[in-house]
Amino acid sequence: MPRVPSGDASFIHTLDGNFVDNAGRTLLLRGVNLSGSSKAPVNQPSQVLDRFWEEAKVGGESFIGRPLKLDDADEHLARLRGWGFNMLRFPVTWEALEHEGPGKYDHDFMDYTIEILRKCKAHGFKVYLNPHQDIWSRFSGGSGAPYWTLVACGFDPCAFSATQAAIIHCEYPIPASRNPAEMPAMIWSTNYGRLVSQTMFALFFGGSTFAPKCIIDGVNIQEYLQTHFANAFAKLAERVAAAGDLLDEVVIGWDSMNEPAEGLISWDDLNAYPQQQGSTLKKGTVPSPVQSFRLGMGQVQTLDNYSFGSMGPKRDGSVTIDPNGVKAWSDPSTEPGNIHPRWGWRRDPGWTLGKCIWALHNVWDVESGYEQTNPPIFCAPSSFPNIPNYLKAIRAHHPQAIAFVQPPVFAQPPPIPEELLQGRACYSTHYYDGLTLVTRHWNWFNADALGLIRGKYSTQIQALRIGERAIRNSLQTQLGYLKADATQLGALPPTGPARYPTIIGEIGTPFDMDAKRSYGYTDGGKYKGDYSRQERALDASLNAADGENCLNWTVWTYCSDSSHPWGDGWNMEDLSLWCNDDMRAGETERVSALQIPSKFSMGSLAPAQASTFTISTLPTYSSPYASSSVGEGEPVQYEPASLLSFLTNGARAVRAFCRPWPIAVVGTPTNIQFDISKATFHLTLKVNAEDIPVDDDDDLVPGKKGLCKDSFLPTEIFLPLVHFASDTCLGKTLGSNAQDQTDDSMDVGQEGSSRSTSGTTTPRVYGSSTLTLPVTSQTALSPVIFKDDWYDIAVTASEGRVELLASEQKLLWFYTVPADEKEGKELTIEVRRSSGAIKASALGLGNSAELTFGHDMHLGSTYDLMKNASGVVHDGLVSHSVSSGLGRSLVLSTTSSYLARNTQAHSHGYTAPPGQAKPLFSNKNTDSKFSFENETPLINKNPPLESGCHNPRLTTASGSLALRIVARCATP
């Protein structure tokens, strides 16, 4: 790693294909998109038709309240920070900035955004802002541009549904008989292949070439749209810069337009729909461009119809669409004298309203239809010339902004010269497991979709991957393709190493899989709260960013108003990592008492000392890559069980996304491995003389607390409690009566927020206590054990020493850096949970997880054993679903038509009432003691039971239990 230029301690550089802090350490920036909810105003999610068009026509609604309400922001940001995230992708739509009309900006929303950014700063996040859009606009079925941009291009948006120029959620399937709840998954994305989206992107990126007659306010529509787009976000940048303390400290850069599309540009045959894999999704009706032209002019068309199954799209007959003469184009009477009465622009007389602009430009003829010309009309390539104009506008106010360059989905970025990027850039691409996203199911097979699109296979069958291991490897390979695309940025030739880092700006998985099985909508509610399939899918995607890829990412998405019925509130998408509908009943009171540090230096160089706040007041965290600024002597006064409870409550598939990873590395990470099933993390890195950290800055290395000035800076690793919490922490999280199982022989620090250990006991000043590993990579080392109220982990490093900052969920690893420039070395570290992976049920995740009777139940865990029809094995052992409870006992219950009995001959003192069955429990540990409580009979009606049953409560004082229960049903 070359020496970094001097600068503020919080400054982030882009060098040698990596983000780098001001000390020269390689950074991994990982986090989430905040938020998918920002696509629409607070009171106007996509399914709501009321006032949808009326508000649009008079300037639209304010987006104040997006992404978070100010009063709730601290709670949500604290949760995200506790999950280990240090990076936020911050979507803002053009509509949110300029909805009132051309050049009329919503300064109140901008000021609100600044308030949210200040809270992001207080919680220690880095942010890159994203000009978000999907299929151009909310009013063409997606999000992004203001309503008036569609009118400026000659459209009548109220006619889009009738002409299928766009599918709009709140009018689905048609305005006269709308049922937005039945909108199929991902059908919104087919709008990329319909008239509005294809036209708008062709005009935005190539209007001067392909539509020269489209002149408005004296300029071509391309210049008109691009100028307003760039100016709107430049106005936001100006406002953020004027705030004085956000640029570079918090806002490190700006994304280019989200998922830009080519529209009709480079379309080979306007009479046909592309057949190659990777084209716009084929689902529902699939018009060719010419069919879209004709529908837009009110002409009847018969379209191919497609269904999408596990093997991809398949033609499923045809559908005739009759617009009944309705046109998608505005009537000339709407602009008397060629001036719009509401928006004020003047349209050139050569641009005739009421007629398809492509007919106006002789691409087709309304009467005779279209005859393909040679060469095709739209075959000219586009270099997406908006990027230089947009970036220039942003850097006028944010000179050091990192340019996050985003091409169309799965496309390689255009070559961008270094004189534009100026050493400050990042390749920002997206990746979704398309089969899972569209089918809403985690399949046993998949395909190398990106390899197929890039022409790496001659047949589709060659791209097929069978089995979960093959799928995971394939996903990792595909992200490797994307990482290699970064060579397009800057002056280096494409064959050379990447100059700039790569971030996967969007990656995620749907949570409404399998007909919303996890919400209890199927199977009689048997799988309510069971996100095991989503966990496997999301883990596979995020694992793909690990391995040798070592990628940055921001997961899509976190929505504070996510719900089971409507998902993220946009086109039935449901990818939010958290949902209020998944909050565990009864834990609100516990969460409100959570006390966390006011300065949480995740990624900082010094152990955090903290004052006390609560989630209900103001939890804040210090900025990453900067020292803690809290005064000395302020103790951490919260305990791990409350933190763990808070981080898991409402989270979905949390074990997949709240995962260990290296935050800051002295050297360069070369391989990251994490096995959820074994709770084992492994990091390999390379380090050489160029990687000696800069440590001569007093702000970087405090002298009184934490690291000494004469020490090397550490590699920092996020270690989530979700994976590495001790049994003691788990027991307290679930409200157990179990006693703490702390290893009294451990040297535990006095501050509570910091401790360290290894093979010796030499006192040092690095935190409360420090023990040092042998500094050698040749000796086979025994693992170092951390076991107390927080963690239960074994750490094995090839050399150096380790220090655990428990309250920050962070491990510091110190080692020597070779002094000789010709030397380099490879180092490894492994962290594993000593007693194995934590089960989802032990974390209180959802209502159910699978457990076979006879399985050991850990001391301090609380389970609710429920039986139902699909789990019955008559006269034999059965597998039940297990859900965590919040009481201080192990709750055993039977439901519906089943009877709990035990095959053992003793009852440990429990006597059932006359005529009742006797639930008996075999105890593996004869020294264990337990008691029964709440002997209230259950009412069982259908079908009749052989006899009644009870709902006893079982409390363990020590040891573990192995339960064997036989379920019998009187009427099979």
CSV table of C-alpha atoms in Angstrom, one decimal, residues 36-37 39-50 52 66 137-139 141-143 167-172 178-181 183 188 561 566-573:
chain,number,residue,atom,x,y,z
A,36,GLY,CA,-36.0,1.6,0.2
A,37,SER,CA,-38.8,3.6,1.8
A,39,LYS,CA,-38.7,6.0,-3.0
A,40,ALA,CA,-42.0,7.5,-2.0
A,41,PRO,CA,-43.4,10.1,0.4
A,42,VAL,CA,-44.3,9.0,3.9
A,43,ASN,CA,-48.1,8.9,3.2
A,44,GLN,CA,-47.9,7.6,-0.4
A,45,PRO,CA,-46.5,4.0,-0.6
A,46,SER,CA,-46.8,2.6,-4.1
A,47,GLN,CA,-50.1,0.7,-3.4
A,48,VAL,CA,-52.0,3.9,-2.4
A,49,LEU,CA,-54.0,5.5,-5.2
A,50,ASP,CA,-55.8,8.1,-3.2
A,52,PHE,CA,-51.7,9.9,-6.2
A,66,ARG,CA,-37.6,9.8,4.5
A,137,SER,CA,-40.3,7.7,-12.0
A,138,ARG,CA,-43.0,6.8,-9.4
A,139,PHE,CA,-45.5,7.9,-12.1
A,141,GLY,CA,-44.3,2.5,-12.0
A,142,GLY,CA,-41.0,3.0,-10.3
A,143,SER,CA,-39.2,5.9,-8.5
A,167,ILE,CA,-47.5,-0.9,-15.0
A,168,ILE,CA,-48.3,1.2,-12.0
A,169,HIS,CA,-48.8,-0.6,-8.7
A,170,CYS,CA,-51.7,1.5,-7.3
A,171,GLU,CA,-53.6,0.9,-10.5
A,172,TYR,CA,-52.7,-2.8,-10.9
A,178,ARG,CA,-57.5,-2.6,-9.0
A,179,ASN,CA,-56.0,-5.1,-6.6
A,180,PRO,CA,-52.5,-4.0,-5.8
A,181,ALA,CA,-52.0,-6.8,-3.3
A,183,MET,CA,-49.2,-7.6,-8.1
A,188,TRP,CA,-42.5,-3.8,-12.0
A,561,ASP,CA,-42.0,1.1,8.1
A,566,TRP,CA,-46.9,-4.5,1.9
A,567,GLY,CA,-43.2,-5.3,2.4
A,568,ASP,CA,-41.0,-2.2,1.8
A,569,GLY,CA,-44.0,-0.1,0.6
A,570,TRP,CA,-42.9,-0.2,-3.0
A,571,ASN,CA,-44.2,-2.6,-5.7
A,572,MET,CA,-44.5,-5.5,-3.3
A,573,GLU,CA,-40.8,-5.7,-2.8
